[in-house]
PDB file of C-alpha atoms in Angstrom:
ATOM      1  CA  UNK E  32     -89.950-100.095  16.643  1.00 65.00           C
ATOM      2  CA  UNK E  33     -88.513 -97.819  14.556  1.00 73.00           C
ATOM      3  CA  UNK E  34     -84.521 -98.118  13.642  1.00 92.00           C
ATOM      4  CA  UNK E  35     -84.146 -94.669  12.094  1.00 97.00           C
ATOM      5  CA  UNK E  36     -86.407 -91.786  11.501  1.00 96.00           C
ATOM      6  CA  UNK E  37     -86.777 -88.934  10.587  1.00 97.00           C
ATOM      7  CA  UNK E  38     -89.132 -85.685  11.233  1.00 96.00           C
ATOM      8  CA  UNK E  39     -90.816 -84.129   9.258  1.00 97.00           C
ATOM      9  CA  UNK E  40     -91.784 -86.087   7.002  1.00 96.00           C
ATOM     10  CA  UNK E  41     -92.716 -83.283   4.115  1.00 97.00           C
ATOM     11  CA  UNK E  42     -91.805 -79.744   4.813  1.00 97.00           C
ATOM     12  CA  UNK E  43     -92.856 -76.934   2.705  1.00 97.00           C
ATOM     13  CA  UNK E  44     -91.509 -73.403   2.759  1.00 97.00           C
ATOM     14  CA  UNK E  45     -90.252 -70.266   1.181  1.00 97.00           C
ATOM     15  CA  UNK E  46     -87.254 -69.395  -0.404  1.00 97.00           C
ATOM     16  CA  UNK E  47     -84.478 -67.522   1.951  1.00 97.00           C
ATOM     17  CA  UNK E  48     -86.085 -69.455   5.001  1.00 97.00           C
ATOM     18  CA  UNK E  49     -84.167 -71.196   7.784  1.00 97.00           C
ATOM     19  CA  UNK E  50     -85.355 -75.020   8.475  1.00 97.00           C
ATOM     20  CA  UNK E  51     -84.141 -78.226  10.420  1.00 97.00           C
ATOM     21  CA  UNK E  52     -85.065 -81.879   9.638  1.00 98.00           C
ATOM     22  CA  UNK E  53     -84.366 -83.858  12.795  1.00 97.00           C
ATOM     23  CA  UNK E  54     -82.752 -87.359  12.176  1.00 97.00           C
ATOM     24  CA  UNK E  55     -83.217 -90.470  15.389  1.00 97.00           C
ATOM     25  CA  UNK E  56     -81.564 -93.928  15.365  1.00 96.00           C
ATOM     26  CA  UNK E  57     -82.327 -96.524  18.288  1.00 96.00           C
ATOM     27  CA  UNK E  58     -79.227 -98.633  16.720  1.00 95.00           C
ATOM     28  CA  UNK E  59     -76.525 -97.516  18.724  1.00 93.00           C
ATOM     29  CA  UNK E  60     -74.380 -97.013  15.944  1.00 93.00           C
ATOM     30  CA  UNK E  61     -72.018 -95.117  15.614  1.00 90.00           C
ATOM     31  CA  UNK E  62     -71.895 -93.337  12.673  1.00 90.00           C
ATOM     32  CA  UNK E  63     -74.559 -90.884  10.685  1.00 92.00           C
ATOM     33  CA  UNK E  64     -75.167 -89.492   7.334  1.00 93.00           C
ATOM     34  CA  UNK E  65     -77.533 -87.263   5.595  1.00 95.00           C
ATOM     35  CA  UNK E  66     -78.183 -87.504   2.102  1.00 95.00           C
ATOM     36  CA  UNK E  67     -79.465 -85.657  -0.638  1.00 95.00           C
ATOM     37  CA  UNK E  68     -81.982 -87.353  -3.651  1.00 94.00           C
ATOM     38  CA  UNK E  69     -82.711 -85.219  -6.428  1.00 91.00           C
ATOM     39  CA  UNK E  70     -85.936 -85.227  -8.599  1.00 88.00           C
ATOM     40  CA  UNK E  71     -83.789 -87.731 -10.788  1.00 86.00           C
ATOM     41  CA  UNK E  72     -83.485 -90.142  -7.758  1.00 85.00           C
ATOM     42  CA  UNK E  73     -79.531 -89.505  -7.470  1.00 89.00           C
ATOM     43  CA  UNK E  74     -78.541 -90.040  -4.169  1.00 91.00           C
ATOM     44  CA  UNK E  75     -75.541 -88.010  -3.233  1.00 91.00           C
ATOM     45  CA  UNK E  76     -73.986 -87.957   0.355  1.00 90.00           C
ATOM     46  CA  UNK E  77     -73.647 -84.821   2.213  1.00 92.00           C
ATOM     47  CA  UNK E  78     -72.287 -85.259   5.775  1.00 89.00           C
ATOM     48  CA  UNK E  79     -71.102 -88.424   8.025  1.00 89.00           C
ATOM     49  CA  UNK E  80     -70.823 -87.768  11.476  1.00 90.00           C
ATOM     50  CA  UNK E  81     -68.537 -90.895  13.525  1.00 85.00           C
ATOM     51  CA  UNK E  82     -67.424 -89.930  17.572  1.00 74.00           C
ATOM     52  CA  UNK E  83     -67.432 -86.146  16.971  1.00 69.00           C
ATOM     53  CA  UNK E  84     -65.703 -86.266  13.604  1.00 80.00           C
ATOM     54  CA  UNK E  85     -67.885 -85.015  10.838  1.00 82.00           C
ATOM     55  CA  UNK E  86     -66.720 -85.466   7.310  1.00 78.00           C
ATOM     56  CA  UNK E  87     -68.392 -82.644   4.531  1.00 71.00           C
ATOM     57  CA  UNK E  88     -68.537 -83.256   1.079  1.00 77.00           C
ATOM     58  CA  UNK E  89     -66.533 -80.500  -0.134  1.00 71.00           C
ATOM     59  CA  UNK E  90     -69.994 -79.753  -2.769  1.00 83.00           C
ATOM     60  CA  UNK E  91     -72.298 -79.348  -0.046  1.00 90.00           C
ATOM     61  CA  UNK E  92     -73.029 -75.425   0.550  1.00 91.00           C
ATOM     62  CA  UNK E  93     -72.206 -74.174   4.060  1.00 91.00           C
ATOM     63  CA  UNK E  94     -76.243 -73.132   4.097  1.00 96.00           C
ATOM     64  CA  UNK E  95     -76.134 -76.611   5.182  1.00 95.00           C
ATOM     65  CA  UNK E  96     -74.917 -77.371   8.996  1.00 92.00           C
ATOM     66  CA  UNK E  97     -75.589 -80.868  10.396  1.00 91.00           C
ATOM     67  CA  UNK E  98     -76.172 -80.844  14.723  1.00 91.00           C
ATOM     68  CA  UNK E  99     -75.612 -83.476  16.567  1.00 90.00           C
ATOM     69  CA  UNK E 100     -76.063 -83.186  20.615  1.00 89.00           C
ATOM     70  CA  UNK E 101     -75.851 -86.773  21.098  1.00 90.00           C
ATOM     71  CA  UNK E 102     -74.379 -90.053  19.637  1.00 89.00           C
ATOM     72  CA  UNK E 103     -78.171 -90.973  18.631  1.00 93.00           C
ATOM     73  CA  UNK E 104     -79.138 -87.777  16.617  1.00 94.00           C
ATOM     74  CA  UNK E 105     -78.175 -86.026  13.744  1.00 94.00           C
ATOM     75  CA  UNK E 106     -79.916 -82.802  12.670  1.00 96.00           C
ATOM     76  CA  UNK E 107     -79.830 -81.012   8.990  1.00 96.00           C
ATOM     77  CA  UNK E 108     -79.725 -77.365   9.393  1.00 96.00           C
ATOM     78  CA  UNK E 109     -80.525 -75.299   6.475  1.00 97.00           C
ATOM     79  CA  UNK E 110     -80.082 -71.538   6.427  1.00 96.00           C
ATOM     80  CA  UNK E 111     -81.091 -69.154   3.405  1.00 97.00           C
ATOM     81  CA  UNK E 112     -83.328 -72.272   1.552  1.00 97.00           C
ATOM     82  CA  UNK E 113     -82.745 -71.478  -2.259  1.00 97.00           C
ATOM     83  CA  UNK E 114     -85.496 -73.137  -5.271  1.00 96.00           C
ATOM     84  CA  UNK E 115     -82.769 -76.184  -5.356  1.00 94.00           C
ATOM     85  CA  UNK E 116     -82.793 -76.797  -2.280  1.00 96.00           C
ATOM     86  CA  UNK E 117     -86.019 -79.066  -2.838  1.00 97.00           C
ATOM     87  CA  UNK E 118     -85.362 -82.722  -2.895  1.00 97.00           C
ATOM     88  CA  UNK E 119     -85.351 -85.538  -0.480  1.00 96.00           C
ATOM     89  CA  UNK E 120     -83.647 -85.687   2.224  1.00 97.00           C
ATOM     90  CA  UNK E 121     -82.286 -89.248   3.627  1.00 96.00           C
ATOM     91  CA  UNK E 122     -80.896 -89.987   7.165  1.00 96.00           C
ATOM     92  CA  UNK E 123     -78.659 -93.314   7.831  1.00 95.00           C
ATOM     93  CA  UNK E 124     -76.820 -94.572  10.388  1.00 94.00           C
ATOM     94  CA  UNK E 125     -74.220 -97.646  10.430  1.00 91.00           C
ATOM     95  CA  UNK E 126     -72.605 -99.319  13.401  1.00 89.00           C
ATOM     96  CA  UNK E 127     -68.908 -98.050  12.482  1.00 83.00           C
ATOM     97  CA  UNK E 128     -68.279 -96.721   9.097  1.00 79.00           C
ATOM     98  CA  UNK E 129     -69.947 -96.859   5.513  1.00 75.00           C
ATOM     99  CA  UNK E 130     -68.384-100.176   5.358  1.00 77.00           C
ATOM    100  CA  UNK E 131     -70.888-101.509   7.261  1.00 84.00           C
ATOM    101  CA  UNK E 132     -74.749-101.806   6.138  1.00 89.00           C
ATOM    102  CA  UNK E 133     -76.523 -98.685   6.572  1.00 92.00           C
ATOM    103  CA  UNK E 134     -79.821 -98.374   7.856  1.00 94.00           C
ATOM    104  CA  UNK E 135     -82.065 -95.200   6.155  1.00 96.00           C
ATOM    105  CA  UNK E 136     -84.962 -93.340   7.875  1.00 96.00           C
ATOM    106  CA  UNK E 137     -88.033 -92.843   5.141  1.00 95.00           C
ATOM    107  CA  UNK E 138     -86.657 -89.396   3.979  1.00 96.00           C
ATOM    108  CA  UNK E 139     -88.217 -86.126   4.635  1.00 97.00           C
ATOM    109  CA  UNK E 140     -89.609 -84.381   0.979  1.00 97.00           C
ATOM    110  CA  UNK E 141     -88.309 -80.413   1.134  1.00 97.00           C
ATOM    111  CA  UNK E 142     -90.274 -77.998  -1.480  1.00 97.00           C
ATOM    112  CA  UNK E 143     -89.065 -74.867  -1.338  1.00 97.00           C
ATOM    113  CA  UNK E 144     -91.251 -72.169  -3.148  1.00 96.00           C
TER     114      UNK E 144
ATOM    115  CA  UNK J 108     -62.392 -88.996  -8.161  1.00 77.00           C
ATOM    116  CA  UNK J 109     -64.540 -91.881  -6.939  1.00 83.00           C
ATOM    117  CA  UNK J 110     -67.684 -92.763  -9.068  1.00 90.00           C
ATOM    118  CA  UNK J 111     -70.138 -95.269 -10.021  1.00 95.00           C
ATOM    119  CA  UNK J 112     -72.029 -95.601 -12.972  1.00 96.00           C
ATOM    120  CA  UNK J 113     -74.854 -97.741 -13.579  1.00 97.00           C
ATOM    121  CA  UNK J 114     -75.842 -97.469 -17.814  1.00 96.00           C
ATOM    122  CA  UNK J 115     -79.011 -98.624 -17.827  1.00 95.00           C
ATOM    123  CA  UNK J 116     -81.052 -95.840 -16.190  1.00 94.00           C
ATOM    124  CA  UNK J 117     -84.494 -98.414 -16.706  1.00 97.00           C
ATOM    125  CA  UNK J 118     -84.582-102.395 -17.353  1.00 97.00           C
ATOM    126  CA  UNK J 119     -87.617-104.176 -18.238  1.00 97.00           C
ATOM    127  CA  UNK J 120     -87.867-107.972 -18.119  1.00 97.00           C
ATOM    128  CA  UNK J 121     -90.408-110.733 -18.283  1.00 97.00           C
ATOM    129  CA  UNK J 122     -90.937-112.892 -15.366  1.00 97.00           C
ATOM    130  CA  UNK J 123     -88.933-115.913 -15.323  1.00 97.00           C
ATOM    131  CA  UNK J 124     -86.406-114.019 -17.360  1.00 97.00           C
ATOM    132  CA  UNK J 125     -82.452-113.754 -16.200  1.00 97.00           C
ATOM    133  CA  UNK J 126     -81.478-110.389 -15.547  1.00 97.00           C
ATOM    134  CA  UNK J 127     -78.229-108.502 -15.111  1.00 97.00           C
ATOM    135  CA  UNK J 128     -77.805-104.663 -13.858  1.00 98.00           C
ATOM    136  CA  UNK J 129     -74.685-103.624 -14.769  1.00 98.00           C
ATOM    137  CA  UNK J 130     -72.647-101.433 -12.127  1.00 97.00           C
ATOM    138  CA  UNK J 131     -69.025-100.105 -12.979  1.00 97.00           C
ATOM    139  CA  UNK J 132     -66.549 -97.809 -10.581  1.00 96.00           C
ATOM    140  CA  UNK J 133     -63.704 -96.289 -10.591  1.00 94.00           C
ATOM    141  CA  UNK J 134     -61.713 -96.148  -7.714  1.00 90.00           C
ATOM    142  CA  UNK J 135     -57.904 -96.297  -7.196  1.00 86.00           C
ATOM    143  CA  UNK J 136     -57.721 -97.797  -3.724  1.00 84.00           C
ATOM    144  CA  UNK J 137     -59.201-100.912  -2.510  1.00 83.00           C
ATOM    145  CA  UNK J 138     -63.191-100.966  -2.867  1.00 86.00           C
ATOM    146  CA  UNK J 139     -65.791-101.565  -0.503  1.00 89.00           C
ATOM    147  CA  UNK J 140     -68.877-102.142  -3.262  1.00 93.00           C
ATOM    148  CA  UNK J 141     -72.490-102.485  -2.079  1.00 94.00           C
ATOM    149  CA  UNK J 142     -75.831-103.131  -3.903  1.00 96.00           C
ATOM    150  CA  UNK J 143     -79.065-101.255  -2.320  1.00 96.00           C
ATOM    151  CA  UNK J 144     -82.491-101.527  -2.931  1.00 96.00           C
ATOM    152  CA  UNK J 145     -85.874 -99.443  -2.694  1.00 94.00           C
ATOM    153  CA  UNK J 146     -88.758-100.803  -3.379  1.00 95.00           C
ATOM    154  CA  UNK J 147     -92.022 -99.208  -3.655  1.00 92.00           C
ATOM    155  CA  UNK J 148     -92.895 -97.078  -0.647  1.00 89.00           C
ATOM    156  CA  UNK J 149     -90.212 -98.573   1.397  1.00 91.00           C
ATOM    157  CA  UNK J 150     -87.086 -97.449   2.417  1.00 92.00           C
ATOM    158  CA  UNK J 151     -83.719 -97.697   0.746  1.00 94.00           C
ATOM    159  CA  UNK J 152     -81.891-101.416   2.192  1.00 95.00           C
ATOM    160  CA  UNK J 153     -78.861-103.252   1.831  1.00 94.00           C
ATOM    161  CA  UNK J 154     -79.298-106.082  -0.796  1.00 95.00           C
ATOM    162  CA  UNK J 155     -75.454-107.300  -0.682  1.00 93.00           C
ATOM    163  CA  UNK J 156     -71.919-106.475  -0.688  1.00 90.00           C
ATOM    164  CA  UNK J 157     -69.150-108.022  -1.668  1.00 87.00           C
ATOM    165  CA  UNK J 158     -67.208-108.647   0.770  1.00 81.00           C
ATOM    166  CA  UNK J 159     -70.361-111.493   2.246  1.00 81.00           C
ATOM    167  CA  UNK J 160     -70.159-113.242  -1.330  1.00 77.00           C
ATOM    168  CA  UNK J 161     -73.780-114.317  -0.264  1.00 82.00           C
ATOM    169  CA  UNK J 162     -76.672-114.785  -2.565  1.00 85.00           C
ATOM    170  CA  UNK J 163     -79.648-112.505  -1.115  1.00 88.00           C
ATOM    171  CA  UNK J 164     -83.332-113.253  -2.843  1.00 92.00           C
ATOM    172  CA  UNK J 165     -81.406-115.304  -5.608  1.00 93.00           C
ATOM    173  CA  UNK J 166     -79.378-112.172  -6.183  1.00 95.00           C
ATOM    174  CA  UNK J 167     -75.489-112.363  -6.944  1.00 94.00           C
ATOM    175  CA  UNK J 168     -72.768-109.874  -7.424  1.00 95.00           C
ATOM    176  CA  UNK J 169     -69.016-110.773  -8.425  1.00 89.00           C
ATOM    177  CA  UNK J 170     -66.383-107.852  -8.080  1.00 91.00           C
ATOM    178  CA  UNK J 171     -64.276-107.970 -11.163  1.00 92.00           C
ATOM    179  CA  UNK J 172     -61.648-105.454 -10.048  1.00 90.00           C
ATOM    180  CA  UNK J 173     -59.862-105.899 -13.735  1.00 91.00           C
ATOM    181  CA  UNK J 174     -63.064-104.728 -15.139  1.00 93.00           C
ATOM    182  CA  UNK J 175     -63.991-102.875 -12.100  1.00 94.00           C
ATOM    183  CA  UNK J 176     -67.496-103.672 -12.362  1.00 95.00           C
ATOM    184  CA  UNK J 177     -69.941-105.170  -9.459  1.00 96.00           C
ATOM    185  CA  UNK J 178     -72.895-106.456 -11.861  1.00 97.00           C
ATOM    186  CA  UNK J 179     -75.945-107.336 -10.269  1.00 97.00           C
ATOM    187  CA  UNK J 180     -77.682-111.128 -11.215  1.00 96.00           C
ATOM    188  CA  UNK J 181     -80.447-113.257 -11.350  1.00 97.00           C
ATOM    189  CA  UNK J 182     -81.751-116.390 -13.084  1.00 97.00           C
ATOM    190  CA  UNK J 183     -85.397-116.124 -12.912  1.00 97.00           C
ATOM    191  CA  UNK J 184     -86.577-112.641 -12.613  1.00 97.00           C
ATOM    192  CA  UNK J 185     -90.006-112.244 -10.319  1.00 97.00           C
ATOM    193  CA  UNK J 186     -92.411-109.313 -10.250  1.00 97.00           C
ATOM    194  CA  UNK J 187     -91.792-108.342  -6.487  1.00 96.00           C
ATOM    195  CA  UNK J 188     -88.150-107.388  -7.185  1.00 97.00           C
ATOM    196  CA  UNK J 189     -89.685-104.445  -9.085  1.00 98.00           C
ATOM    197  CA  UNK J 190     -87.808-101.530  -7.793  1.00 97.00           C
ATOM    198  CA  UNK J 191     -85.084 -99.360  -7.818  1.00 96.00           C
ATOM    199  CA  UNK J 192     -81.696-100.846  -7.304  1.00 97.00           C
ATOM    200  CA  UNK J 193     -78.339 -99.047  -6.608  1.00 96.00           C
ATOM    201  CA  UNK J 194     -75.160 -99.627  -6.470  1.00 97.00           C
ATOM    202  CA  UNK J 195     -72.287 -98.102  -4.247  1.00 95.00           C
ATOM    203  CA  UNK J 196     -68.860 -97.525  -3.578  1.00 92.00           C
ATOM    204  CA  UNK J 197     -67.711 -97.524   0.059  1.00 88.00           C
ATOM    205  CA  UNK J 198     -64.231 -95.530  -0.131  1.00 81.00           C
ATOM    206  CA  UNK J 199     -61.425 -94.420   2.503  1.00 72.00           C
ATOM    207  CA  UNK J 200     -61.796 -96.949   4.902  1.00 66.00           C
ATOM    208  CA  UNK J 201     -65.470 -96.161   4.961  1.00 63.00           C
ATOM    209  CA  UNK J 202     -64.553 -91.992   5.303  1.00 67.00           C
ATOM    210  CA  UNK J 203     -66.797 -91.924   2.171  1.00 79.00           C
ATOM    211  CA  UNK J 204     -69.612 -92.940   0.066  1.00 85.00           C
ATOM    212  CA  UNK J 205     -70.749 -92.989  -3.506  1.00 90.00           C
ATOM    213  CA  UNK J 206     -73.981 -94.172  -5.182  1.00 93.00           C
ATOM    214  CA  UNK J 207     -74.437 -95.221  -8.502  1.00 95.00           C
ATOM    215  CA  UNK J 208     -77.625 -93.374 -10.571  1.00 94.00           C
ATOM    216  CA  UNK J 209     -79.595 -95.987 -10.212  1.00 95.00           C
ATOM    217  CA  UNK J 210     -81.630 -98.617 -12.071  1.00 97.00           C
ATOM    218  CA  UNK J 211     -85.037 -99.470 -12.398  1.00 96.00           C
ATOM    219  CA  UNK J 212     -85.857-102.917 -12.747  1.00 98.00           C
ATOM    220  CA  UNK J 213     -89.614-103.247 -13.614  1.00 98.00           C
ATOM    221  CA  UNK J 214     -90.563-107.241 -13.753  1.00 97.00           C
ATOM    222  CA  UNK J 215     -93.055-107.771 -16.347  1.00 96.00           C
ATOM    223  CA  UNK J 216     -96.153-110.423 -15.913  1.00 94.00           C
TER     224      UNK J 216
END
């Protein structure tokens, strides 16, 4: 019984391509996040999503565009995919805010080409 | 700016051995600090935070906010917590989060 996951779970593609990664939790949490791990396993946050609000690291490129049509899903757009785009790609969710523990989905591996 | 550093970007130690991952922050408001773990082919969990003062798999962490450092401890090192630890800063009232690098802590036979 899954808690979080994610699909796909490797995703391969060309440069200037347009992709999704599609993030589930069964949790009922509240709050969502995406993160990015680079080849050097830094994680680095890029979105959390809490009742509509969605807060953007101000780093993040606006190639990147998270969806979310309902409380239990948040999906990573990704428009124009540049060479450093590749990395890993973690979903979370945590029952209010980042205070609380947050559950990750196993992380979806993006090579662009 | 918020961030966490974490020196040691690999630590090697026999079994049995104590060990200590050192975590440090900086952070002007109150912090929220966290310790997370991946282990091999598993996803990335919550070990501890601070505010719990619990000991988790004979793991400790004490928030030293004069040295703003959240080290990570135990006694009697064992192989199966080979992995990769983090550590992380929970900031604005949870509106933000910040990993450390990480460490890898490989448990020698």
């Amino acid at each position: 019984d899954t808690a979080v996951s994610q699909t796909p779970k490797y995703l391969v593609t060309q440069m200037g391509n347009d992709k999704s990664i599609k993030c589930e939790q069964n949790l009922g949490h509240d709050t969502m996040y995406w993160y990015k791990q680079d080849s050097k396993k830094f994680l680095k946050i890029m979105f959390s999503y809490n009742n509509k609000e969605l807060i953007i690291n101000e780093t993040v490129p606006n190639r990147f565009s998270p969806k979310s049509p309902d409380k239990a899903h948040l999906n990573l757009h990704i428009n124009s995919l540049e060479l450093g785009d590749s990395a890993v790609y973690f979903c979370a969710s945590s029952l209010r805010g980042s205070a609380d523990e947050q559950f990750f989905g196993p992380g979806t591996r993006l090579t662009v080409l | 700016a918020q961030r966490v550093t974490q020196p040691e970007k690999l630590l090697s130690v026999f079994k049995g051995a104590p060990v200590e991952l050192k975590c440090n922050y900086s952070y002007s408001g109150s912090p929220e600090l966290f310790w997370y773990v991946q282990y091999s082919r598993q996803r990335l969990q919550l070990l501890l935070r601070h505010i719990s003062r619990e000991s988790i798999k004979g793991f400790t962490a004490d928030l030293n906010k004069g040295e703003t450092s959240f080290h990570l401890k135990k006694p009697f090192a064992q192989e199966e917590d080979s992995a990769m630890y983090y550590c992380a800063l929970g900031v604005d009232y949870g509106q933000n989060f910040v990993f450390g690098p990480g460490t890898r802590l490989s448990v020698l036979p």
